[in-house]
Amino acid sequence: MRTCPRLFILLLCVLVSCGKKDATVKKEDAAARVNDVYLGKEELAGLVPAGASKKDSLAIIKSYIDRWASQKLLFDAAIVNTSAEKQAELDKLIQQYKTDLYTRAYLEEMVKQSVDTTITEDQLAAYYNKNKDNFRTTGMLVKMRYLRMEKNHPKFALARQRFLSGNKKDKKAINDMSLYFKSYAFNDTTWTSMNEVYQKLPFITPDNRGRYISSGISYQYPDSADVYIVKVNKVIDRNAVAPYEYIKPTLKEIIINNRKLELLKKIEKDITDDAIKNNKYEVYK
């Protein structure tokens, strides 16, 4: 029968924590006992937060002791009621899990200290150009800008004119008017996912987006007392090659992860080669 990983980890925690006998704890220094195992009073230190009442303090300590005792009793019951064959199987799994934990912690620290995380723009671009067919959009991407403003606002006509203009002077001027807007986004040089568009412009839905999201269009959308003014710069459909600037943060993660994998392989090879060289490892035929 295959053991559920989560259940096994829980059992492992119980076995490891409950299977140890603290020989240094004497009866006079103990807060509780289960069979021949004592809970030292020092383990209760720091459990009670500062300022807790006496009643709450006693409840916290009692809860901890009860939980400790339950684990010990559960462990004892498990030992008694588990066959020697099953115990051997569990001990083997526990030992393997311990080995994996130590090994993983060691390798992670080695990689953390040694991996080169410096990536130049040329390296990013070269990796993208070599692998761009692997980077496909999972949804539509949009470059756009918008503002939301009260339709009866005295500055509405001026804001609309400056927003739709597009020249540098008007772009700066519309930014200076941002206090008049209920919401806005003016950076239409950055790719945005449709999920972000749906949040910013709630009148757009997956069913009607073809009407409102198309390269080069501008429009107004009245919404009760407000008006949205939208200008769509460019649209990329789903499953197209993702633009470099959009995928760039992911590229850096991929390159660093690849370096980590290569470094792990090198560490494993070096440690094995070193063991063979120093006669610490040999295979018998």
Short mmCIF file of C-alpha atoms in Angstrom, two decimals, residues 12-241:
data_model
loop_
_atom_site.label_atom_id
_atom_site.label_comp_id
_atom_site.label_asym_id
_atom_site.label_seq_id
_atom_site.Cartn_x
_atom_site.Cartn_y
_atom_site.Cartn_z
CA LEU A 12 7.62 11.12 10.70
CA CYS A 13 7.27 14.19 12.92
CA VAL A 14 5.54 12.09 15.59
CA LEU A 15 8.15 9.31 15.41
CA VAL A 16 11.13 11.66 15.48
CA SER A 17 9.82 13.90 18.26
CA CYS A 18 8.36 11.09 20.35
CA GLY A 19 11.02 8.45 19.79
CA LYS A 20 13.74 10.40 21.56
CA LYS A 21 14.38 9.99 25.26
CA ASP A 22 15.99 12.99 26.92
CA ALA A 23 18.38 11.29 29.32
CA THR A 24 19.49 14.66 30.70
CA VAL A 25 16.06 15.45 32.16
CA LYS A 26 15.76 14.39 35.77
CA LYS A 27 12.49 13.84 37.60
CA GLU A 28 13.01 16.91 39.78
CA ASP A 29 13.52 19.05 36.63
CA ALA A 30 10.50 17.67 34.81
CA ALA A 31 7.11 19.22 34.19
CA ALA A 32 5.46 15.94 33.15
CA ARG A 33 6.16 12.25 32.53
CA VAL A 34 4.88 9.63 30.13
CA ASN A 35 6.21 6.18 31.06
CA ASP A 36 9.98 6.67 31.29
CA VAL A 37 10.16 9.88 29.23
CA TYR A 38 10.23 13.27 30.98
CA LEU A 39 9.31 16.72 29.67
CA GLY A 40 11.84 19.23 30.95
CA LYS A 41 10.58 22.47 32.48
CA GLU A 42 12.98 24.42 30.26
CA GLU A 43 10.93 23.38 27.22
CA LEU A 44 8.04 25.45 28.59
CA ALA A 45 10.12 28.63 28.59
CA GLY A 46 8.93 31.23 26.11
CA LEU A 47 5.54 29.61 25.53
CA VAL A 48 3.57 32.29 27.36
CA PRO A 49 3.50 35.71 25.65
CA ALA A 50 4.30 38.79 27.71
CA GLY A 51 1.28 40.31 29.41
CA ALA A 52 -0.78 37.11 29.46
CA SER A 53 -3.03 36.63 32.48
CA LYS A 54 -2.40 33.83 34.97
CA LYS A 55 -5.45 31.97 33.67
CA ASP A 56 -4.30 32.22 30.04
CA SER A 57 -0.74 31.27 31.01
CA LEU A 58 -1.89 28.10 32.74
CA ALA A 59 -4.13 27.21 29.78
CA ILE A 60 -1.26 27.65 27.29
CA ILE A 61 1.12 25.51 29.36
CA LYS A 62 -1.50 22.82 29.97
CA SER A 63 -2.32 22.67 26.26
CA TYR A 64 1.37 22.21 25.39
CA ILE A 65 1.86 19.47 28.00
CA ASP A 66 -1.31 17.66 26.90
CA ARG A 67 -0.17 17.76 23.27
CA TRP A 68 3.29 16.50 24.25
CA ALA A 69 1.79 13.66 26.27
CA SER A 70 -0.60 12.70 23.47
CA GLN A 71 2.30 12.42 21.04
CA LYS A 72 4.31 10.28 23.45
CA LEU A 73 1.36 8.00 24.12
CA LEU A 74 0.59 7.75 20.43
CA PHE A 75 4.20 6.79 19.74
CA ASP A 76 4.16 4.10 22.42
CA ALA A 77 0.89 2.71 21.03
CA ALA A 78 2.35 2.73 17.53
CA ILE A 79 5.42 0.77 18.64
CA VAL A 80 3.33 -1.84 20.41
CA ASN A 81 0.82 -2.27 17.61
CA THR A 82 3.16 -2.08 14.60
CA SER A 83 4.85 -5.23 13.36
CA ALA A 84 8.64 -5.47 13.35
CA GLU A 85 8.55 -5.67 9.56
CA LYS A 86 6.52 -2.47 9.31
CA GLN A 87 8.76 -0.72 11.83
CA ALA A 88 11.80 -1.62 9.75
CA GLU A 89 10.07 -0.23 6.66
CA LEU A 90 9.22 3.03 8.44
CA ASP A 91 12.72 3.35 9.91
CA LYS A 92 14.14 3.03 6.42
CA LEU A 93 11.82 5.76 5.13
CA ILE A 94 12.69 8.01 8.06
CA GLN A 95 16.40 7.53 7.46
CA GLN A 96 15.99 8.31 3.76
CA TYR A 97 13.95 11.41 4.56
CA LYS A 98 16.62 12.55 7.03
CA THR A 99 19.31 11.99 4.40
CA ASP A 100 17.31 13.96 1.83
CA LEU A 101 16.75 16.88 4.24
CA TYR A 102 20.43 17.17 5.15
CA THR A 103 21.56 16.76 1.53
CA ARG A 104 19.08 19.32 0.24
CA ALA A 105 20.04 21.85 2.92
CA TYR A 106 23.75 21.36 2.17
CA LEU A 107 23.34 21.66 -1.60
CA GLU A 108 21.08 24.71 -1.31
CA GLU A 109 23.67 26.47 0.82
CA MET A 110 26.49 25.53 -1.56
CA VAL A 111 24.53 26.79 -4.55
CA LYS A 112 23.50 29.96 -2.72
CA GLN A 113 27.15 30.78 -2.01
CA SER A 114 28.52 29.86 -5.43
CA VAL A 115 25.95 30.51 -8.17
CA ASP A 116 26.58 33.52 -10.38
CA THR A 117 23.43 35.66 -10.41
CA THR A 118 24.87 38.39 -12.63
CA ILE A 119 23.17 38.42 -16.04
CA THR A 120 23.95 40.99 -18.70
CA GLU A 121 21.43 42.42 -21.13
CA ASP A 122 23.27 40.67 -23.97
CA GLN A 123 22.94 37.30 -22.21
CA LEU A 124 19.21 37.82 -21.69
CA ALA A 125 18.68 38.86 -25.30
CA ALA A 126 20.77 35.96 -26.64
CA TYR A 127 18.83 33.43 -24.57
CA TYR A 128 15.52 34.94 -25.69
CA ASN A 129 16.45 34.92 -29.38
CA LYS A 130 17.63 31.31 -29.17
CA ASN A 131 14.52 30.07 -27.33
CA LYS A 132 11.78 32.55 -28.28
CA ASP A 133 9.55 29.87 -29.80
CA ASN A 134 9.30 28.32 -26.33
CA PHE A 135 7.90 31.52 -24.86
CA ARG A 136 4.29 31.71 -25.99
CA THR A 137 1.65 33.96 -24.49
CA THR A 138 -0.96 32.14 -22.43
CA GLY A 139 -3.45 34.95 -23.00
CA MET A 140 -3.91 38.23 -24.85
CA LEU A 141 -1.46 41.04 -24.02
CA VAL A 142 -2.25 44.73 -24.39
CA LYS A 143 -0.42 48.05 -24.44
CA MET A 144 -2.95 50.71 -23.51
CA ARG A 145 -3.75 53.74 -21.38
CA TYR A 146 -6.92 55.05 -19.83
CA LEU A 147 -8.43 57.51 -17.41
CA ARG A 148 -11.69 57.60 -15.46
CA MET A 149 -13.24 60.97 -14.68
CA GLU A 150 -16.58 62.54 -13.75
CA LYS A 151 -18.39 63.39 -16.99
CA ASN A 152 -19.52 66.77 -15.60
CA HIS A 153 -16.08 67.75 -14.34
CA PRO A 154 -15.15 71.26 -15.59
CA LYS A 155 -11.75 69.96 -16.75
CA PHE A 156 -13.20 66.99 -18.64
CA ALA A 157 -12.91 68.44 -22.16
CA LEU A 158 -9.34 69.61 -21.54
CA ALA A 159 -8.35 66.24 -20.06
CA ARG A 160 -9.87 64.40 -23.03
CA GLN A 161 -8.01 66.59 -25.53
CA ARG A 162 -4.67 66.17 -23.78
CA PHE A 163 -5.15 62.44 -23.24
CA LEU A 164 -5.88 61.72 -26.91
CA SER A 165 -3.23 64.11 -28.26
CA GLY A 166 -0.16 61.99 -27.72
CA ASN A 167 2.46 64.73 -28.06
CA LYS A 168 5.07 65.11 -25.32
CA LYS A 169 3.73 68.41 -24.01
CA ASP A 170 0.21 67.04 -23.60
CA LYS A 171 1.51 63.79 -22.08
CA LYS A 172 3.23 65.78 -19.34
CA ALA A 173 0.18 68.00 -18.90
CA ILE A 174 -2.19 65.05 -18.49
CA ASN A 175 0.06 63.62 -15.78
CA ASP A 176 -0.14 66.93 -13.96
CA MET A 177 -3.96 66.63 -13.99
CA SER A 178 -4.01 63.19 -12.35
CA LEU A 179 -5.62 64.54 -9.15
CA TYR A 180 -8.83 65.06 -11.15
CA PHE A 181 -9.09 61.39 -12.14
CA LYS A 182 -10.76 58.60 -10.16
CA SER A 183 -8.34 56.10 -11.70
CA TYR A 184 -5.84 56.12 -14.53
CA ALA A 185 -2.88 54.37 -16.18
CA PHE A 186 -0.78 56.27 -18.70
CA ASN A 187 2.12 53.89 -19.35
CA ASP A 188 1.17 52.39 -22.71
CA THR A 189 4.69 51.11 -23.38
CA THR A 190 4.27 48.20 -20.94
CA TRP A 191 2.46 44.98 -21.81
CA THR A 192 -0.56 44.22 -19.64
CA SER A 193 -2.48 40.96 -19.27
CA MET A 194 -6.22 40.86 -19.93
CA ASN A 195 -6.84 39.97 -16.28
CA GLU A 196 -5.39 43.35 -15.31
CA VAL A 197 -7.51 45.03 -17.99
CA TYR A 198 -10.68 43.40 -16.61
CA GLN A 199 -9.83 44.76 -13.15
CA LYS A 200 -9.07 48.28 -14.31
CA LEU A 201 -11.90 48.50 -16.86
CA PRO A 202 -14.80 46.45 -15.45
CA PHE A 203 -17.06 47.17 -18.42
CA ILE A 204 -14.78 44.93 -20.52
CA THR A 205 -15.47 41.19 -20.26
CA PRO A 206 -14.18 38.10 -22.08
CA ASP A 207 -17.40 38.13 -24.13
CA ASN A 208 -17.18 41.74 -25.36
CA ARG A 209 -13.43 42.38 -25.39
CA GLY A 210 -13.29 42.23 -29.19
CA ARG A 211 -15.30 45.46 -29.25
CA TYR A 212 -13.03 47.34 -26.84
CA ILE A 213 -9.57 45.78 -27.28
CA SER A 214 -8.03 46.22 -30.72
CA SER A 215 -4.74 47.78 -31.86
CA GLY A 216 -4.92 51.53 -32.50
CA ILE A 217 -8.46 52.26 -31.30
CA SER A 218 -9.58 55.07 -28.97
CA TYR A 219 -13.01 55.49 -27.37
CA GLN A 220 -15.10 56.82 -24.51
CA TYR A 221 -17.27 54.63 -22.33
CA PRO A 222 -19.94 56.23 -20.10
CA ASP A 223 -20.40 54.57 -16.72
CA SER A 224 -23.14 56.22 -14.63
CA ALA A 225 -21.68 59.57 -13.54
CA ASP A 226 -18.20 58.78 -14.89
CA VAL A 227 -16.56 58.38 -18.28
CA TYR A 228 -13.67 56.10 -19.22
CA ILE A 229 -11.39 57.39 -21.97
CA VAL A 230 -9.31 54.56 -23.44
CA LYS A 231 -6.57 54.40 -26.04
CA VAL A 232 -5.30 50.96 -27.10
CA ASN A 233 -1.79 51.04 -28.53
CA LYS A 234 -1.12 47.42 -29.49
CA VAL A 235 -2.55 43.94 -28.94
CA ILE A 236 -0.89 40.50 -29.07
CA ASP A 237 -3.11 37.44 -29.29
CA ARG A 238 -2.87 34.29 -27.22
CA ASN A 239 -0.18 31.73 -28.23
CA ALA A 240 1.95 34.35 -29.98
CA VAL A 241 5.67 34.68 -29.22
#
